[in-house]
Coordinates of N, CA, C and O in Angstrom, one line a residue:
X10 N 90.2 131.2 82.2 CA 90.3 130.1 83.1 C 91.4 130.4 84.1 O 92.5 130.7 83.6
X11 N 91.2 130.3 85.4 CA 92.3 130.3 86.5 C 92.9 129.1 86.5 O 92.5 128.0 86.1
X12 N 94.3 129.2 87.2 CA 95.2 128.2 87.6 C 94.5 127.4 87.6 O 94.3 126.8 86.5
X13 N 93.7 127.0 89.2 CA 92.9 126.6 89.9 C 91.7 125.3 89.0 O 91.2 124.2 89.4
X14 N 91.6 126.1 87.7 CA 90.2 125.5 87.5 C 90.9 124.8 85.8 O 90.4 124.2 84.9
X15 N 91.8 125.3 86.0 CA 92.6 124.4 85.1 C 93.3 123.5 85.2 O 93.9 122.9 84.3
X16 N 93.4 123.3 86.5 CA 94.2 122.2 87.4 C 93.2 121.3 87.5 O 93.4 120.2 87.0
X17 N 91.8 121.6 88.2 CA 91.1 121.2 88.7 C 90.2 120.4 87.4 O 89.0 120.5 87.6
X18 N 90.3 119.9 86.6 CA 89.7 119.9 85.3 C 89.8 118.0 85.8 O 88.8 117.3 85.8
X19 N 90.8 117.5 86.0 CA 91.4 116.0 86.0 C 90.7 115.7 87.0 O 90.1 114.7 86.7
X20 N 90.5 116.1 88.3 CA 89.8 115.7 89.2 C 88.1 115.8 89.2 O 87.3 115.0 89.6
X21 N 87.9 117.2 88.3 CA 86.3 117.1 87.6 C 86.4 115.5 87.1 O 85.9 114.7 87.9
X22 N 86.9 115.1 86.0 CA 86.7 114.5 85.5 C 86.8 113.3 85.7 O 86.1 112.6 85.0
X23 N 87.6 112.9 86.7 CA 87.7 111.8 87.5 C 85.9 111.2 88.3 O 85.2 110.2 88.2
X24 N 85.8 112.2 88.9 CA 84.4 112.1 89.8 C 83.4 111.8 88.8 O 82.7 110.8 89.0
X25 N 83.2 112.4 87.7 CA 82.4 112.5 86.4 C 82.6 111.2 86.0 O 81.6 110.6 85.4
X26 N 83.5 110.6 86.2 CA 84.0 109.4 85.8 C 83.2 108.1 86.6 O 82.3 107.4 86.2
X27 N 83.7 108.0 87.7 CA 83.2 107.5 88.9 C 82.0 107.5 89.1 O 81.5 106.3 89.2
X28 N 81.4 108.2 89.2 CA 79.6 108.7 88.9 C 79.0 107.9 87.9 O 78.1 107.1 88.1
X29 N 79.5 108.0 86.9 CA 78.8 107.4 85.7 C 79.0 105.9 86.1 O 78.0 105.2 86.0
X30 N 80.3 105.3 86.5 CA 80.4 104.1 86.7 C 79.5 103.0 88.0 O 79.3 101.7 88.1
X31 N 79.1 104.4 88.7 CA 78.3 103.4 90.3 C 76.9 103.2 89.0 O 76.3 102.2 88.7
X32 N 76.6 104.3 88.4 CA 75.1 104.2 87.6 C 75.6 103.0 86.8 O 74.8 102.0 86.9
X33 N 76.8 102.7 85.8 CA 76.6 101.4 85.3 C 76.4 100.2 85.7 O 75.6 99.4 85.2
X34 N 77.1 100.0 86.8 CA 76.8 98.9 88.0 C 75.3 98.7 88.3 O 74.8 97.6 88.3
X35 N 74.2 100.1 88.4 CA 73.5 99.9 88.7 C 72.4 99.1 87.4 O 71.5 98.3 87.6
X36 N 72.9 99.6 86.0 CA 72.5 99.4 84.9 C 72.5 98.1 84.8 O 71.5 97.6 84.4
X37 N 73.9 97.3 85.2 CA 74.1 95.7 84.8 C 73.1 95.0 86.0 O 72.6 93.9 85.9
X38 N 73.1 95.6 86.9 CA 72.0 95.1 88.1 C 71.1 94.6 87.3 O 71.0 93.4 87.4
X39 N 70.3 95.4 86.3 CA 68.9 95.3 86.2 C 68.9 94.8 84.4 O 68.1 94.9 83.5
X40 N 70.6 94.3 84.7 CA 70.8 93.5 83.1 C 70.1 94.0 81.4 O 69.6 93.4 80.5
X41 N 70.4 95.6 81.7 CA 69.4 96.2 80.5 C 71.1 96.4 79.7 O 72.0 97.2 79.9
X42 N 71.0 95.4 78.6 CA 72.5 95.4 78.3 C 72.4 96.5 77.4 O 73.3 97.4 77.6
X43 N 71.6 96.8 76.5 CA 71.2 98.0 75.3 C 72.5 99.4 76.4 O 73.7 99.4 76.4
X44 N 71.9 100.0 77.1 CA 72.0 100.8 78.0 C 73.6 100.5 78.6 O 74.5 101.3 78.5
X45 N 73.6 99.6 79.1 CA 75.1 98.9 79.3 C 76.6 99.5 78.6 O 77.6 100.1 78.9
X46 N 75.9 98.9 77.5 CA 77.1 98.7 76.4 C 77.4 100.3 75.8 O 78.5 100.7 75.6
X47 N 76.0 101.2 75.6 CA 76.2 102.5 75.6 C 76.9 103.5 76.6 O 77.5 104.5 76.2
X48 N 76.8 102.9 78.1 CA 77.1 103.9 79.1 C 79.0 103.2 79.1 O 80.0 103.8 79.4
X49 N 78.7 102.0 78.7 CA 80.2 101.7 78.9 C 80.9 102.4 77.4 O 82.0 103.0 77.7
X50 N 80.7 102.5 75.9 CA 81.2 103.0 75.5 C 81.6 105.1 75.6 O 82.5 105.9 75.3
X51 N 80.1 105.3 76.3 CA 80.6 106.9 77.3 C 82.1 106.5 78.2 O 83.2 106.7 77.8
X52 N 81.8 106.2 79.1 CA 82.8 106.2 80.2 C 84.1 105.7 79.2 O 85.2 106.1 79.7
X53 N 84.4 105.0 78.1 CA 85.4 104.6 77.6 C 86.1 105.9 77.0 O 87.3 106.1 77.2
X54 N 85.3 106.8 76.3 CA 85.5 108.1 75.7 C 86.0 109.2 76.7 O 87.0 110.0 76.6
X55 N 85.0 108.9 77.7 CA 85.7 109.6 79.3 C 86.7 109.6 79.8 O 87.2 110.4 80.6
X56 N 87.4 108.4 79.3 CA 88.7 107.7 80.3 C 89.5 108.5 79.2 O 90.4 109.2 79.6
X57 N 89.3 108.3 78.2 CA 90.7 109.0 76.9 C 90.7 110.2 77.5 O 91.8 110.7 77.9
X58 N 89.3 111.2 77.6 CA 89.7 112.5 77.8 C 90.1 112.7 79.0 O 90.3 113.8 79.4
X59 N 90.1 111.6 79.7 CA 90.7 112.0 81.3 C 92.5 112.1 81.2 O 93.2 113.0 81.6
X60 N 92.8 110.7 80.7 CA 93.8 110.9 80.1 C 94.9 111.7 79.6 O 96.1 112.0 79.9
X61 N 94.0 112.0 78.5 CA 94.7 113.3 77.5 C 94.8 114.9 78.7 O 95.7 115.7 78.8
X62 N 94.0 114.9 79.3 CA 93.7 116.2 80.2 C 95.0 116.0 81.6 O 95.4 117.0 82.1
X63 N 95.3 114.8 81.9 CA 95.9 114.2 82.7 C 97.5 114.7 82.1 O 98.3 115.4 82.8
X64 N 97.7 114.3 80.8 CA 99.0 114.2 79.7 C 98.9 116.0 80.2 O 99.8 116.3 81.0
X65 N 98.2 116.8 80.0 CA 98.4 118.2 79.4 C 98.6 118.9 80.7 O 99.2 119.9 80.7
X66 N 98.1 118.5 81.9 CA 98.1 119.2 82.9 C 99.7 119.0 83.3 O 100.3 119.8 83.9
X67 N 100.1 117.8 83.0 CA 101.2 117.3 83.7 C 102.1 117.9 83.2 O 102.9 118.4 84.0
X68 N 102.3 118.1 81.8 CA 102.9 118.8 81.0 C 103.0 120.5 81.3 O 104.1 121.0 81.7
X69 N 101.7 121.2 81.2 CA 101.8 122.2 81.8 C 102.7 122.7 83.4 O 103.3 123.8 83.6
X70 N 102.5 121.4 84.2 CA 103.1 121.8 85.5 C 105.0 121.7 85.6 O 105.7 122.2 86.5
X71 N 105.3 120.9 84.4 CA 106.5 120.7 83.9 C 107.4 122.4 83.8 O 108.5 122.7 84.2
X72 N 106.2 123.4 83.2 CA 106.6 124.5 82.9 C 107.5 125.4 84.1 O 108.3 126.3 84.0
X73 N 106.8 124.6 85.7 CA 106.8 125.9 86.3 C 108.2 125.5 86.8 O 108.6 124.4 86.7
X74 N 109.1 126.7 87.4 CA 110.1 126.5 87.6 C 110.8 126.2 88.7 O 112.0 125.8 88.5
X75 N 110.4 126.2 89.8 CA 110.6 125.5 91.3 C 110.1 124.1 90.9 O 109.0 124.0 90.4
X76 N 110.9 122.9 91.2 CA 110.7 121.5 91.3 C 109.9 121.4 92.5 O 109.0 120.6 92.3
X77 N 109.9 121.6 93.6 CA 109.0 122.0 94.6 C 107.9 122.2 94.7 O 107.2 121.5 95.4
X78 N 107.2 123.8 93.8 CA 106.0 123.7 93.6 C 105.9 122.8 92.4 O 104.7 122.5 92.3
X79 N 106.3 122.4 91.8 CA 105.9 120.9 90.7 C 105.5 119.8 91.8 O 104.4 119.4 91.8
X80 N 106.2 119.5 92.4 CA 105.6 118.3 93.4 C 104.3 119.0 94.1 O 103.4 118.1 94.2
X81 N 104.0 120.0 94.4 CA 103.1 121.0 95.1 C 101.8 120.0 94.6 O 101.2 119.2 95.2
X82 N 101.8 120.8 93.0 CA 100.9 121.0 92.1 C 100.5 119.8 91.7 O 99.3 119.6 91.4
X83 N 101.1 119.0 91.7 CA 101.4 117.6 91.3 C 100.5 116.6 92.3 O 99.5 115.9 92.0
X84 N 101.0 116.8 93.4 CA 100.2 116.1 94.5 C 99.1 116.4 95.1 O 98.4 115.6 95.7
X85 N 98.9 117.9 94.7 CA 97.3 118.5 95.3 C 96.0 117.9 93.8 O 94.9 117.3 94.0
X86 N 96.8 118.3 92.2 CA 96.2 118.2 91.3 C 95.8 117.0 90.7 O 94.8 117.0 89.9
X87 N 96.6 116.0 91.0 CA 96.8 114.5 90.4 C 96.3 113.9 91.1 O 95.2 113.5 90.9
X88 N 97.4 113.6 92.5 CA 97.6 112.8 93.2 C 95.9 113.0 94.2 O 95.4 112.1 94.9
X89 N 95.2 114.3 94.3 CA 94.4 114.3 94.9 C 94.4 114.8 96.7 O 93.6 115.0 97.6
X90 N 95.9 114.8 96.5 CA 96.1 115.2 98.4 C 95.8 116.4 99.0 O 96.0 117.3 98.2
X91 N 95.6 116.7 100.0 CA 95.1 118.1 100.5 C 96.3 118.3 100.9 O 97.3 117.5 101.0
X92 N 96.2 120.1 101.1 CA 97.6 120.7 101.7 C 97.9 120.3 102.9 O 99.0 119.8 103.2
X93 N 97.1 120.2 103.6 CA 97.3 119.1 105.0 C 98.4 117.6 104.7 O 99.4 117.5 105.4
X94 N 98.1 116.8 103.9 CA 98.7 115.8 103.6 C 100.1 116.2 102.6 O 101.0 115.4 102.5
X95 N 100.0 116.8 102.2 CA 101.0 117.1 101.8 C 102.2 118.1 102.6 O 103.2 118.1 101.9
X96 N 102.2 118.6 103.5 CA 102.6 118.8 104.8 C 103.3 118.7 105.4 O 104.3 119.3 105.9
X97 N 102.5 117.2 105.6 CA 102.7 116.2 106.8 C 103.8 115.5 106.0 O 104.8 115.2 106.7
X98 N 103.9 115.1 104.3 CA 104.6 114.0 103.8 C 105.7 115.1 103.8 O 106.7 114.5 104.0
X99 N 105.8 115.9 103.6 CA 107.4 117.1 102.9 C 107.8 117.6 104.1 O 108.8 118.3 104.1
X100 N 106.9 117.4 105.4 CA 107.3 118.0 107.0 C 107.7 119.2 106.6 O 108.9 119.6 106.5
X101 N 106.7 119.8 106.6 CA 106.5 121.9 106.5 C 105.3 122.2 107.1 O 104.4 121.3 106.8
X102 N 104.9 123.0 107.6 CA 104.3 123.4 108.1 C 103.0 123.8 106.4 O 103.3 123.9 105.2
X103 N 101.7 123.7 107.1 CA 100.5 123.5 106.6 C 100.3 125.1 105.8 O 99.6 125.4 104.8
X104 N 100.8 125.7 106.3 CA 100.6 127.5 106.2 C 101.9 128.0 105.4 O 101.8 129.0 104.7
X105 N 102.9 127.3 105.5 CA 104.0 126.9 104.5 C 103.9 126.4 103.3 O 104.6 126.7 102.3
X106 N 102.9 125.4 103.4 CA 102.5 124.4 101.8 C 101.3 125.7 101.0 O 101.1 126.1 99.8
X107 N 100.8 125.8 102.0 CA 99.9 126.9 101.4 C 100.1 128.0 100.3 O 99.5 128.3 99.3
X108 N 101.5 128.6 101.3 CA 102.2 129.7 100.6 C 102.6 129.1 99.6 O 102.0 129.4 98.6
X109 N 103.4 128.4 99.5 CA 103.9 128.1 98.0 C 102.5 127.6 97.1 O 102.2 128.3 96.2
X110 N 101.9 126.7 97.4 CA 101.1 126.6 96.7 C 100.4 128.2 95.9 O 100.3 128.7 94.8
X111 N 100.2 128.4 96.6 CA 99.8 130.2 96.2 C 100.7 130.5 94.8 O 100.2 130.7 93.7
X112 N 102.0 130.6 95.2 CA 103.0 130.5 94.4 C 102.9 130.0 93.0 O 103.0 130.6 91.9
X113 N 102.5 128.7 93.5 CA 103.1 127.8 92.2 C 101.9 128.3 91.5 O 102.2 128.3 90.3
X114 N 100.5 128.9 91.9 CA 99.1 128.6 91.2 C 99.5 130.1 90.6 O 99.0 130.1 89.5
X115 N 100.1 131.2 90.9 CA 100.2 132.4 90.6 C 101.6 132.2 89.2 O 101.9 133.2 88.6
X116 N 102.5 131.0 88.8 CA 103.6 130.9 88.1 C 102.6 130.0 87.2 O 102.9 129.9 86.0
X117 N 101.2 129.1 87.7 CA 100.4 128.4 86.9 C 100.0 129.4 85.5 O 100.2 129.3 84.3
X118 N 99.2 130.4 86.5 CA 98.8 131.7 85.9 C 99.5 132.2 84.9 O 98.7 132.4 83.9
X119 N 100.4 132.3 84.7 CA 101.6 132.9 83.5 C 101.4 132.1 82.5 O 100.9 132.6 81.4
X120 N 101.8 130.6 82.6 CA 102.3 129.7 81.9 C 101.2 129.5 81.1 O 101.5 129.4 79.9
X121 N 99.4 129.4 81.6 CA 98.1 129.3 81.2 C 98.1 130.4 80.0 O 97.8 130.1 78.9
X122 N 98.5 131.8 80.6 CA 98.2 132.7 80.0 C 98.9 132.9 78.7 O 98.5 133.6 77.8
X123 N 100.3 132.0 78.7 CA 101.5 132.1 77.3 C 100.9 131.3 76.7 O 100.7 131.8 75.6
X124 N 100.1 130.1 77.0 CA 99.9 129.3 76.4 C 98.8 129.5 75.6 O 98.7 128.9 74.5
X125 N 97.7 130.5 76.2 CA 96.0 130.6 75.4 C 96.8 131.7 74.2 O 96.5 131.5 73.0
X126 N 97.7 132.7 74.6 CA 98.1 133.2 73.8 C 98.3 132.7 72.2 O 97.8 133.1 71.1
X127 N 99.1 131.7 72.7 CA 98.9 130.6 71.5 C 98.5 130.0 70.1 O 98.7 128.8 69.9

């Protein structure tokens, strides 16, 4: 697994999350509670492992050693913000956030890699 798609795991999971929730909405519409109560205890199970995935990513980015790219990583992977927006908030140039980002995802790389070791 890359940096990338091990970062990217919280934000899967989020959308996956979200998704299932417009379909429950749509579920209580048409009052089929059977169905309801099942899709709500999925998404309940969802939320833990969003959570827990949330705990471990945060944890992992703790590892890396620039507090800088921690905010990077932090705000692209959590927070959801594009390099653009993130940029604009730390006033650096777009192609600047980039590079480090680069960075931090290649110090991600290591830390992933000590860790599967494991």
């Amino acid at each position: 697994m890359t940096a990338k798609e091990y970062l990217s795991r919280y934000k899967g999971l989020d959308m996956l999350i979200n998704a299932k929730t417009k379909e429950l909405s749509k579920l209580r519409a048409q009052k089929d509670v059977k169905k309801v109560v099942m899709l709500e205890c999925i998404i309940n199970a969802d939320i833990d492992r969003l959570l827990e995935t949330k705990h471990e990513i945060i944890n992992a980015i703790k590892g890396v050693s620039n507090p800088f790219y921690q905010a990077v990583l932090l705000k692209k992977y959590i927070s959801g913000e594009t390099l653009d927006q993130i940029a604009e908030a730390t006033h650096y140039s777009t192609k600047q956030i980039s590079r480090m980002h680069k960075s931090a995802l290649e110090e991600m790389e290591k830390i992933i890699h000590n860790t599967e070791k494991q």
